[in-house]
Amino acid sequence: MADDFLFPAMRAYLDGLVPPRHPELQAMEAEAARTGFPIVGPAAGQFCYFITRLLGARSVFELGSGFGYSTAWFARAVRDNGGGVVHHVVWDEDLSARARTHLAVLRLDDLVQFHVGEAVATLRASPGPYDLIFNDIEKKDYPASLPAIVEKLRPGGLLLVDNVLWRGRVLDPADAADSTAGVRTLTRLIVTDPAWTATVVPIRDGILAAQRR
Ligand SMILES: C[S@@+](CC[C@H](N)C(=O)[O-])C[C@H]1O[C@@H](n2cnc3c(N)ncnc32)[C@H](O)[C@@H]1O
């Protein structure tokens, strides 16, 4: 199933409602389409921007950042909130270098701290606490990332988790892949824990939004 499995026509419609974007963001979207790299895309990017503005977040930590597309949406929001920091973390040197270039062109790089390494270990080693944490690492590793997130998110802070519908695979009881199990387990851990107020927003591949009480 594609990551617009719910309503194939809906994705283009929702992306089309997002205001015009900087040419560099459009170039990043084209780069993702050309190479098949999984970015959040315009509608989910706009949702990330919106929620970061609503929260007034000044400190954001991204787990699994890619070439900086989602980072750019968070950094724009943090800039518009008055400034702060967005942590970009990926274990691939080349992706980190590409992100530095893109964010420099967007003039957002002064807000971003770049880390090359394993994302959960980097979060654990960082001082925190953060206003917002965005999780987009390997799906099988989602459940194990939760304790570090809980430790580093401030009370009232927001967790966003991408791909919680996992292209519909979470709906298939026969799908017992580690990735699918990881997505299902993290989702259940959060929605059944009274310490979180959570909802799944079915934009693109599904984003879990959860506030820590
Ligand atoms: C889905 S992509 C990120 C896309 C990005 N959020 C965006 O929308 O622009 C996830 C990236 O994080 C990397 N990654 C996955 N698990 C990771 C981990 N545990 N630590 C560091 N990087 C990780 C992957 O190799 C990939 O480059």
PDB file of C-alpha atoms and ligand atoms in Angstrom:
ATOM      1  CA  MET A   1       0.000   0.000   0.000  1.00  0.00           C
ATOM      2  CA  ALA A   2       1.186   3.537  -0.694  1.00  0.00           C
ATOM      3  CA  ASP A   3       1.486   6.070   2.111  1.00  0.00           C
ATOM      4  CA  ASP A   4      -1.662   7.773   0.781  1.00  0.00           C
ATOM      5  CA  PHE A   5      -3.527   4.473   1.075  1.00  0.00           C
ATOM      6  CA  LEU A   6      -6.539   5.954   2.874  1.00  0.00           C
ATOM      7  CA  PHE A   7      -7.755   8.284   0.151  1.00  0.00           C
ATOM      8  CA  PRO A   8      -5.348   8.375  -2.809  1.00  0.00           C
ATOM      9  CA  ALA A   9      -6.898  11.534  -4.262  1.00  0.00           C
ATOM     10  CA  MET A  10      -6.841  13.229  -0.869  1.00  0.00           C
ATOM     11  CA  ARG A  11      -3.086  13.569  -0.569  1.00  0.00           C
ATOM     12  CA  ALA A  12      -2.720  15.833  -3.591  1.00  0.00           C
ATOM     13  CA  TYR A  13      -5.760  17.810  -2.455  1.00  0.00           C
ATOM     14  CA  LEU A  14      -4.367  18.351   1.072  1.00  0.00           C
ATOM     15  CA  ASP A  15      -0.880  19.167  -0.232  1.00  0.00           C
ATOM     16  CA  GLY A  16      -2.530  21.657  -2.594  1.00  0.00           C
ATOM     17  CA  LEU A  17      -4.039  23.531   0.368  1.00  0.00           C
ATOM     18  CA  VAL A  18      -0.611  24.299   1.838  1.00  0.00           C
ATOM     19  CA  PRO A  19       0.500  27.889   1.180  1.00  0.00           C
ATOM     20  CA  PRO A  20       3.209  28.476  -1.431  1.00  0.00           C
ATOM     21  CA  ARG A  21       6.610  27.350  -0.221  1.00  0.00           C
ATOM     22  CA  HIS A  22      10.183  28.612  -0.543  1.00  0.00           C
ATOM     23  CA  PRO A  23      11.794  27.300  -3.771  1.00  0.00           C
ATOM     24  CA  GLU A  24      14.333  25.374  -1.672  1.00  0.00           C
ATOM     25  CA  LEU A  25      11.539  23.475   0.121  1.00  0.00           C
ATOM     26  CA  GLN A  26      10.025  22.720  -3.278  1.00  0.00           C
ATOM     27  CA  ALA A  27      13.429  21.505  -4.475  1.00  0.00           C
ATOM     28  CA  MET A  28      13.602  19.203  -1.426  1.00  0.00           C
ATOM     29  CA  GLU A  29      10.148  17.828  -2.269  1.00  0.00           C
ATOM     30  CA  ALA A  30      11.319  17.176  -5.831  1.00  0.00           C
ATOM     31  CA  GLU A  31      14.498  15.523  -4.524  1.00  0.00           C
ATOM     32  CA  ALA A  32      12.433  13.207  -2.309  1.00  0.00           C
ATOM     33  CA  ALA A  33      10.119  12.313  -5.191  1.00  0.00           C
ATOM     34  CA  ARG A  34      13.048  11.660  -7.533  1.00  0.00           C
ATOM     35  CA  THR A  35      14.988   9.470  -5.082  1.00  0.00           C
ATOM     36  CA  GLY A  36      12.041   7.856  -3.263  1.00  0.00           C
ATOM     37  CA  PHE A  37      13.241   9.306   0.061  1.00  0.00           C
ATOM     38  CA  PRO A  38      10.434   9.306   2.673  1.00  0.00           C
ATOM     39  CA  ILE A  39       9.842  12.917   3.802  1.00  0.00           C
ATOM     40  CA  VAL A  40       6.740  14.033   5.661  1.00  0.00           C
ATOM     41  CA  GLY A  41       5.556  16.105   2.672  1.00  0.00           C
ATOM     42  CA  PRO A  42       3.737  19.466   2.518  1.00  0.00           C
ATOM     43  CA  ALA A  43       0.488  18.708   4.415  1.00  0.00           C
ATOM     44  CA  ALA A  44       2.224  16.964   7.324  1.00  0.00           C
ATOM     45  CA  GLY A  45       4.970  19.612   7.265  1.00  0.00           C
ATOM     46  CA  GLN A  46       2.332  22.314   7.580  1.00  0.00           C
ATOM     47  CA  PHE A  47       0.754  20.348  10.450  1.00  0.00           C
ATOM     48  CA  CYS A  48       4.151  20.229  12.212  1.00  0.00           C
ATOM     49  CA  TYR A  49       4.538  23.990  11.683  1.00  0.00           C
ATOM     50  CA  PHE A  50       1.004  24.647  12.945  1.00  0.00           C
ATOM     51  CA  ILE A  51       1.327  22.551  16.102  1.00  0.00           C
ATOM     52  CA  THR A  52       4.779  23.984  16.913  1.00  0.00           C
ATOM     53  CA  ARG A  53       3.377  27.513  16.625  1.00  0.00           C
ATOM     54  CA  LEU A  54       0.332  26.613  18.746  1.00  0.00           C
ATOM     55  CA  LEU A  55       2.557  25.230  21.481  1.00  0.00           C
ATOM     56  CA  GLY A  56       4.897  28.218  21.246  1.00  0.00           C
ATOM     57  CA  ALA A  57       7.750  25.712  21.168  1.00  0.00           C
ATOM     58  CA  ARG A  58      11.294  27.108  21.309  1.00  0.00           C
ATOM     59  CA  SER A  59      13.143  23.781  21.636  1.00  0.00           C
ATOM     60  CA  VAL A  60      12.524  20.835  19.317  1.00  0.00           C
ATOM     61  CA  PHE A  61      14.339  17.501  19.130  1.00  0.00           C
ATOM     62  CA  GLU A  62      13.959  15.401  15.960  1.00  0.00           C
ATOM     63  CA  LEU A  63      14.736  11.689  16.060  1.00  0.00           C
ATOM     64  CA  GLY A  64      15.564  10.515  12.505  1.00  0.00           C
ATOM     65  CA  SER A  65      15.861  13.710  10.494  1.00  0.00           C
ATOM     66  CA  GLY A  66      16.800  12.838   6.896  1.00  0.00           C
ATOM     67  CA  PHE A  67      18.004  15.647   4.617  1.00  0.00           C
ATOM     68  CA  GLY A  68      16.271  18.331   6.653  1.00  0.00           C
ATOM     69  CA  TYR A  69      12.780  18.663   5.193  1.00  0.00           C
ATOM     70  CA  SER A  70      10.813  18.179   8.429  1.00  0.00           C
ATOM     71  CA  THR A  71      13.579  20.100  10.226  1.00  0.00           C
ATOM     72  CA  ALA A  72      12.863  23.111   8.000  1.00  0.00           C
ATOM     73  CA  TRP A  73       9.185  23.160   9.033  1.00  0.00           C
ATOM     74  CA  PHE A  74      10.072  22.983  12.738  1.00  0.00           C
ATOM     75  CA  ALA A  75      12.828  25.589  12.372  1.00  0.00           C
ATOM     76  CA  ARG A  76      10.470  28.024  10.605  1.00  0.00           C
ATOM     77  CA  ALA A  77       7.971  27.618  13.453  1.00  0.00           C
ATOM     78  CA  VAL A  78      10.615  28.064  16.160  1.00  0.00           C
ATOM     79  CA  ARG A  79      11.896  31.176  14.359  1.00  0.00           C
ATOM     80  CA  ASP A  80       8.337  32.542  14.165  1.00  0.00           C
ATOM     81  CA  ASN A  81       7.894  31.737  17.887  1.00  0.00           C
ATOM     82  CA  GLY A  82      10.783  34.082  18.636  1.00  0.00           C
ATOM     83  CA  GLY A  83      13.783  31.813  18.161  1.00  0.00           C
ATOM     84  CA  GLY A  84      15.277  28.747  19.806  1.00  0.00           C
ATOM     85  CA  VAL A  85      16.785  25.465  18.708  1.00  0.00           C
ATOM     86  CA  VAL A  86      15.896  22.434  16.589  1.00  0.00           C
ATOM     87  CA  HIS A  87      18.087  19.355  16.919  1.00  0.00           C
ATOM     88  CA  HIS A  88      18.624  17.479  13.653  1.00  0.00           C
ATOM     89  CA  VAL A  89      19.828  13.912  14.263  1.00  0.00           C
ATOM     90  CA  VAL A  90      20.610  11.288  11.683  1.00  0.00           C
ATOM     91  CA  TRP A  91      23.221   8.541  11.631  1.00  0.00           C
ATOM     92  CA  ASP A  92      24.206   9.182   8.023  1.00  0.00           C
ATOM     93  CA  GLU A  93      26.979  11.763   7.395  1.00  0.00           C
ATOM     94  CA  ASP A  94      25.828  12.437   3.818  1.00  0.00           C
ATOM     95  CA  LEU A  95      22.221  13.194   4.843  1.00  0.00           C
ATOM     96  CA  SER A  96      23.464  15.504   7.585  1.00  0.00           C
ATOM     97  CA  ALA A  97      25.654  17.405   5.091  1.00  0.00           C
ATOM     98  CA  ARG A  98      22.740  17.750   2.655  1.00  0.00           C
ATOM     99  CA  ALA A  99      20.530  19.035   5.482  1.00  0.00           C
ATOM    100  CA  ARG A 100      23.141  21.667   6.411  1.00  0.00           C
ATOM    101  CA  THR A 101      23.166  22.902   2.812  1.00  0.00           C
ATOM    102  CA  HIS A 102      19.368  23.034   2.463  1.00  0.00           C
ATOM    103  CA  LEU A 103      18.872  24.772   5.809  1.00  0.00           C
ATOM    104  CA  ALA A 104      21.574  27.303   5.001  1.00  0.00           C
ATOM    105  CA  VAL A 105      19.826  28.175   1.732  1.00  0.00           C
ATOM    106  CA  LEU A 106      16.603  28.572   3.727  1.00  0.00           C
ATOM    107  CA  ARG A 107      18.515  30.789   6.208  1.00  0.00           C
ATOM    108  CA  LEU A 108      17.345  28.579   9.066  1.00  0.00           C
ATOM    109  CA  ASP A 109      20.666  26.903   9.875  1.00  0.00           C
ATOM    110  CA  ASP A 110      21.411  29.279  12.769  1.00  0.00           C
ATOM    111  CA  LEU A 111      18.474  27.666  14.612  1.00  0.00           C
ATOM    112  CA  VAL A 112      19.566  24.080  13.990  1.00  0.00           C
ATOM    113  CA  GLN A 113      22.068  21.904  15.844  1.00  0.00           C
ATOM    114  CA  PHE A 114      23.260  19.033  13.669  1.00  0.00           C
ATOM    115  CA  HIS A 115      24.222  15.675  15.194  1.00  0.00           C
ATOM    116  CA  VAL A 116      25.462  12.608  13.337  1.00  0.00           C
ATOM    117  CA  GLY A 117      24.696   9.528  15.401  1.00  0.00           C
ATOM    118  CA  GLU A 118      22.036   7.211  16.731  1.00  0.00           C
ATOM    119  CA  ALA A 119      19.037   9.366  17.564  1.00  0.00           C
ATOM    120  CA  VAL A 120      17.823   7.865  20.860  1.00  0.00           C
ATOM    121  CA  ALA A 121      21.338   7.740  22.329  1.00  0.00           C
ATOM    122  CA  THR A 122      21.835  11.366  21.226  1.00  0.00           C
ATOM    123  CA  LEU A 123      18.576  12.390  22.910  1.00  0.00           C
ATOM    124  CA  ARG A 124      19.561  10.539  26.076  1.00  0.00           C
ATOM    125  CA  ALA A 125      22.922  12.308  26.154  1.00  0.00           C
ATOM    126  CA  SER A 126      21.434  15.764  25.561  1.00  0.00           C
ATOM    127  CA  PRO A 127      20.429  18.008  28.467  1.00  0.00           C
ATOM    128  CA  GLY A 128      16.801  18.770  27.512  1.00  0.00           C
ATOM    129  CA  PRO A 129      14.059  19.212  28.461  1.00  0.00           C
ATOM    130  CA  TYR A 130      12.363  19.916  25.116  1.00  0.00           C
ATOM    131  CA  ASP A 131       9.061  21.532  24.277  1.00  0.00           C
ATOM    132  CA  LEU A 132       8.480  19.170  21.365  1.00  0.00           C
ATOM    133  CA  ILE A 133       9.989  15.851  20.251  1.00  0.00           C
ATOM    134  CA  PHE A 134       9.403  14.452  16.760  1.00  0.00           C
ATOM    135  CA  ASN A 135       9.993  10.728  16.240  1.00  0.00           C
ATOM    136  CA  ASP A 136      10.674   9.350  12.739  1.00  0.00           C
ATOM    137  CA  ILE A 137      13.304   6.634  13.369  1.00  0.00           C
ATOM    138  CA  GLU A 138      13.224   2.976  12.290  1.00  0.00           C
ATOM    139  CA  LYS A 139       9.745   1.783  13.201  1.00  0.00           C
ATOM    140  CA  LYS A 140      10.904  -1.379  14.968  1.00  0.00           C
ATOM    141  CA  ASP A 141      12.794   0.874  17.398  1.00  0.00           C
ATOM    142  CA  TYR A 142       9.798   3.057  18.300  1.00  0.00           C
ATOM    143  CA  PRO A 143       8.893   1.323  21.610  1.00  0.00           C
ATOM    144  CA  ALA A 144      12.459   1.405  22.948  1.00  0.00           C
ATOM    145  CA  SER A 145      12.661   5.152  22.251  1.00  0.00           C
ATOM    146  CA  LEU A 146       9.824   5.984  24.656  1.00  0.00           C
ATOM    147  CA  PRO A 147      11.695   6.081  28.009  1.00  0.00           C
ATOM    148  CA  ALA A 148      14.224   8.622  26.674  1.00  0.00           C
ATOM    149  CA  ILE A 149      11.385  10.716  25.226  1.00  0.00           C
ATOM    150  CA  VAL A 150       9.515  10.699  28.546  1.00  0.00           C
ATOM    151  CA  GLU A 151      12.709  11.727  30.337  1.00  0.00           C
ATOM    152  CA  LYS A 152      13.472  14.623  27.969  1.00  0.00           C
ATOM    153  CA  LEU A 153      10.029  16.069  27.211  1.00  0.00           C
ATOM    154  CA  ARG A 154       8.943  18.864  29.530  1.00  0.00           C
ATOM    155  CA  PRO A 155       5.575  18.505  31.320  1.00  0.00           C
ATOM    156  CA  GLY A 156       2.981  19.854  28.889  1.00  0.00           C
ATOM    157  CA  GLY A 157       5.366  19.181  26.001  1.00  0.00           C
ATOM    158  CA  LEU A 158       4.275  17.540  22.788  1.00  0.00           C
ATOM    159  CA  LEU A 159       5.364  14.326  21.101  1.00  0.00           C
ATOM    160  CA  LEU A 160       4.736  13.839  17.374  1.00  0.00           C
ATOM    161  CA  VAL A 161       5.298  10.365  15.900  1.00  0.00           C
ATOM    162  CA  ASP A 162       5.226   9.842  12.143  1.00  0.00           C
ATOM    163  CA  ASN A 163       3.938   6.802  10.202  1.00  0.00           C
ATOM    164  CA  VAL A 164       1.585   5.479  12.883  1.00  0.00           C
ATOM    165  CA  LEU A 165      -0.736   4.087  10.185  1.00  0.00           C
ATOM    166  CA  TRP A 166       2.286   2.465   8.498  1.00  0.00           C
ATOM    167  CA  ARG A 167       0.642   2.469   5.049  1.00  0.00           C
ATOM    168  CA  GLY A 168      -2.286   0.519   6.466  1.00  0.00           C
ATOM    169  CA  ARG A 169      -0.144  -2.330   7.733  1.00  0.00           C
ATOM    170  CA  VAL A 170      -1.283  -1.719  11.331  1.00  0.00           C
ATOM    171  CA  LEU A 171      -4.782  -2.769  10.185  1.00  0.00           C
ATOM    172  CA  ASP A 172      -3.639  -6.166   8.924  1.00  0.00           C
ATOM    173  CA  PRO A 173      -3.705  -8.747  11.763  1.00  0.00           C
ATOM    174  CA  ALA A 174      -1.494 -11.047   9.671  1.00  0.00           C
ATOM    175  CA  ASP A 175       1.282  -8.442   9.490  1.00  0.00           C
ATOM    176  CA  ALA A 176       3.716  -9.394  12.244  1.00  0.00           C
ATOM    177  CA  ALA A 177       6.781  -7.562  10.897  1.00  0.00           C
ATOM    178  CA  ASP A 178       9.041  -5.953  13.517  1.00  0.00           C
ATOM    179  CA  SER A 179       8.323  -2.530  12.005  1.00  0.00           C
ATOM    180  CA  THR A 180       4.544  -2.977  12.185  1.00  0.00           C
ATOM    181  CA  ALA A 181       4.773  -4.363  15.715  1.00  0.00           C
ATOM    182  CA  GLY A 182       6.934  -1.363  16.702  1.00  0.00           C
ATOM    183  CA  VAL A 183       4.372   1.123  15.417  1.00  0.00           C
ATOM    184  CA  ARG A 184       1.449  -0.721  17.042  1.00  0.00           C
ATOM    185  CA  THR A 185       3.240  -1.077  20.392  1.00  0.00           C
ATOM    186  CA  LEU A 186       4.297   2.580  20.684  1.00  0.00           C
ATOM    187  CA  THR A 187       0.813   3.748  19.717  1.00  0.00           C
ATOM    188  CA  ARG A 188      -0.819   1.492  22.336  1.00  0.00           C
ATOM    189  CA  LEU A 189       1.691   2.435  25.039  1.00  0.00           C
ATOM    190  CA  ILE A 190       0.823   6.097  24.569  1.00  0.00           C
ATOM    191  CA  VAL A 191      -2.932   6.004  23.999  1.00  0.00           C
ATOM    192  CA  THR A 192      -3.493   3.732  27.032  1.00  0.00           C
ATOM    193  CA  ASP A 193      -1.273   5.733  29.408  1.00  0.00           C
ATOM    194  CA  PRO A 194      -3.211   8.391  31.368  1.00  0.00           C
ATOM    195  CA  ALA A 195      -0.018  10.466  31.541  1.00  0.00           C
ATOM    196  CA  TRP A 196      -0.575  11.299  27.846  1.00  0.00           C
ATOM    197  CA  THR A 197      -3.443  12.990  26.003  1.00  0.00           C
ATOM    198  CA  ALA A 198      -3.151  11.679  22.454  1.00  0.00           C
ATOM    199  CA  THR A 199      -4.800  11.506  19.075  1.00  0.00           C
ATOM    200  CA  VAL A 200      -3.884  10.179  15.635  1.00  0.00           C
ATOM    201  CA  VAL A 201      -4.175  12.650  12.788  1.00  0.00           C
ATOM    202  CA  PRO A 202      -4.603  10.705   9.535  1.00  0.00           C
ATOM    203  CA  ILE A 203      -2.592  13.066   7.324  1.00  0.00           C
ATOM    204  CA  ARG A 204      -0.464  11.107   4.801  1.00  0.00           C
ATOM    205  CA  ASP A 205       0.795   8.073   6.788  1.00  0.00           C
ATOM    206  CA  GLY A 206      -0.689   9.124  10.145  1.00  0.00           C
ATOM    207  CA  ILE A 207       0.838  11.332  12.845  1.00  0.00           C
ATOM    208  CA  LEU A 208       0.360  10.586  16.531  1.00  0.00           C
ATOM    209  CA  ALA A 209       0.167  13.813  18.520  1.00  0.00           C
ATOM    210  CA  ALA A 210       0.517  13.317  22.275  1.00  0.00           C
ATOM    211  CA  GLN A 211       0.792  15.814  25.092  1.00  0.00           C
ATOM    212  CA  ARG A 212       2.558  14.876  28.295  1.00  0.00           C
ATOM    213  CA  ARG A 213       0.509  15.960  31.300  1.00  0.00           C
TER     214      ARG A 213
HETATM  215  C1  LIG B   1      11.884   8.730   7.434  1.00  0.00           C
HETATM  216  S1  LIG B   1      13.454   9.446   7.288  1.00  0.00           S
HETATM  217  C2  LIG B   1      13.278  11.063   7.937  1.00  0.00           C
HETATM  218  C3  LIG B   1      12.496  12.008   7.128  1.00  0.00           C
HETATM  219  C4  LIG B   1      12.389  13.361   7.773  1.00  0.00           C
HETATM  220  N1  LIG B   1      11.690  13.291   9.051  1.00  0.00           N
HETATM  221  C5  LIG B   1      11.671  14.305   6.841  1.00  0.00           C
HETATM  222  O1  LIG B   1      10.436  14.257   6.766  1.00  0.00           O
HETATM  223  O2  LIG B   1      12.350  15.081   6.191  1.00  0.00           O
HETATM  224  C6  LIG B   1      14.305   8.732   8.661  1.00  0.00           C
HETATM  225  C7  LIG B   1      15.809   8.984   8.619  1.00  0.00           C
HETATM  226  O3  LIG B   1      16.363   8.712   9.893  1.00  0.00           O
HETATM  227  C8  LIG B   1      17.380   7.725   9.805  1.00  0.00           C
HETATM  228  N2  LIG B   1      17.260   6.922  11.027  1.00  0.00           N
HETATM  229  C9  LIG B   1      16.386   5.924  11.282  1.00  0.00           C
HETATM  230  N3  LIG B   1      16.549   5.459  12.534  1.00  0.00           N
HETATM  231  C10 LIG B   1      17.547   6.191  13.086  1.00  0.00           C
HETATM  232  C11 LIG B   1      18.177   6.190  14.361  1.00  0.00           C
HETATM  233  N4  LIG B   1      17.800   5.333  15.321  1.00  0.00           N
HETATM  234  N5  LIG B   1      19.161   7.070  14.578  1.00  0.00           N
HETATM  235  C12 LIG B   1      19.555   7.945  13.623  1.00  0.00           C
HETATM  236  N6  LIG B   1      19.015   8.001  12.388  1.00  0.00           N
HETATM  237  C13 LIG B   1      18.008   7.129  12.124  1.00  0.00           C
HETATM  238  C14 LIG B   1      17.087   6.951   8.534  1.00  0.00           C
HETATM  239  O4  LIG B   1      18.260   6.378   8.027  1.00  0.00           O
HETATM  240  C15 LIG B   1      16.528   8.063   7.631  1.00  0.00           C
HETATM  241  O5  LIG B   1      17.550   8.773   7.012  1.00  0.00           O
END
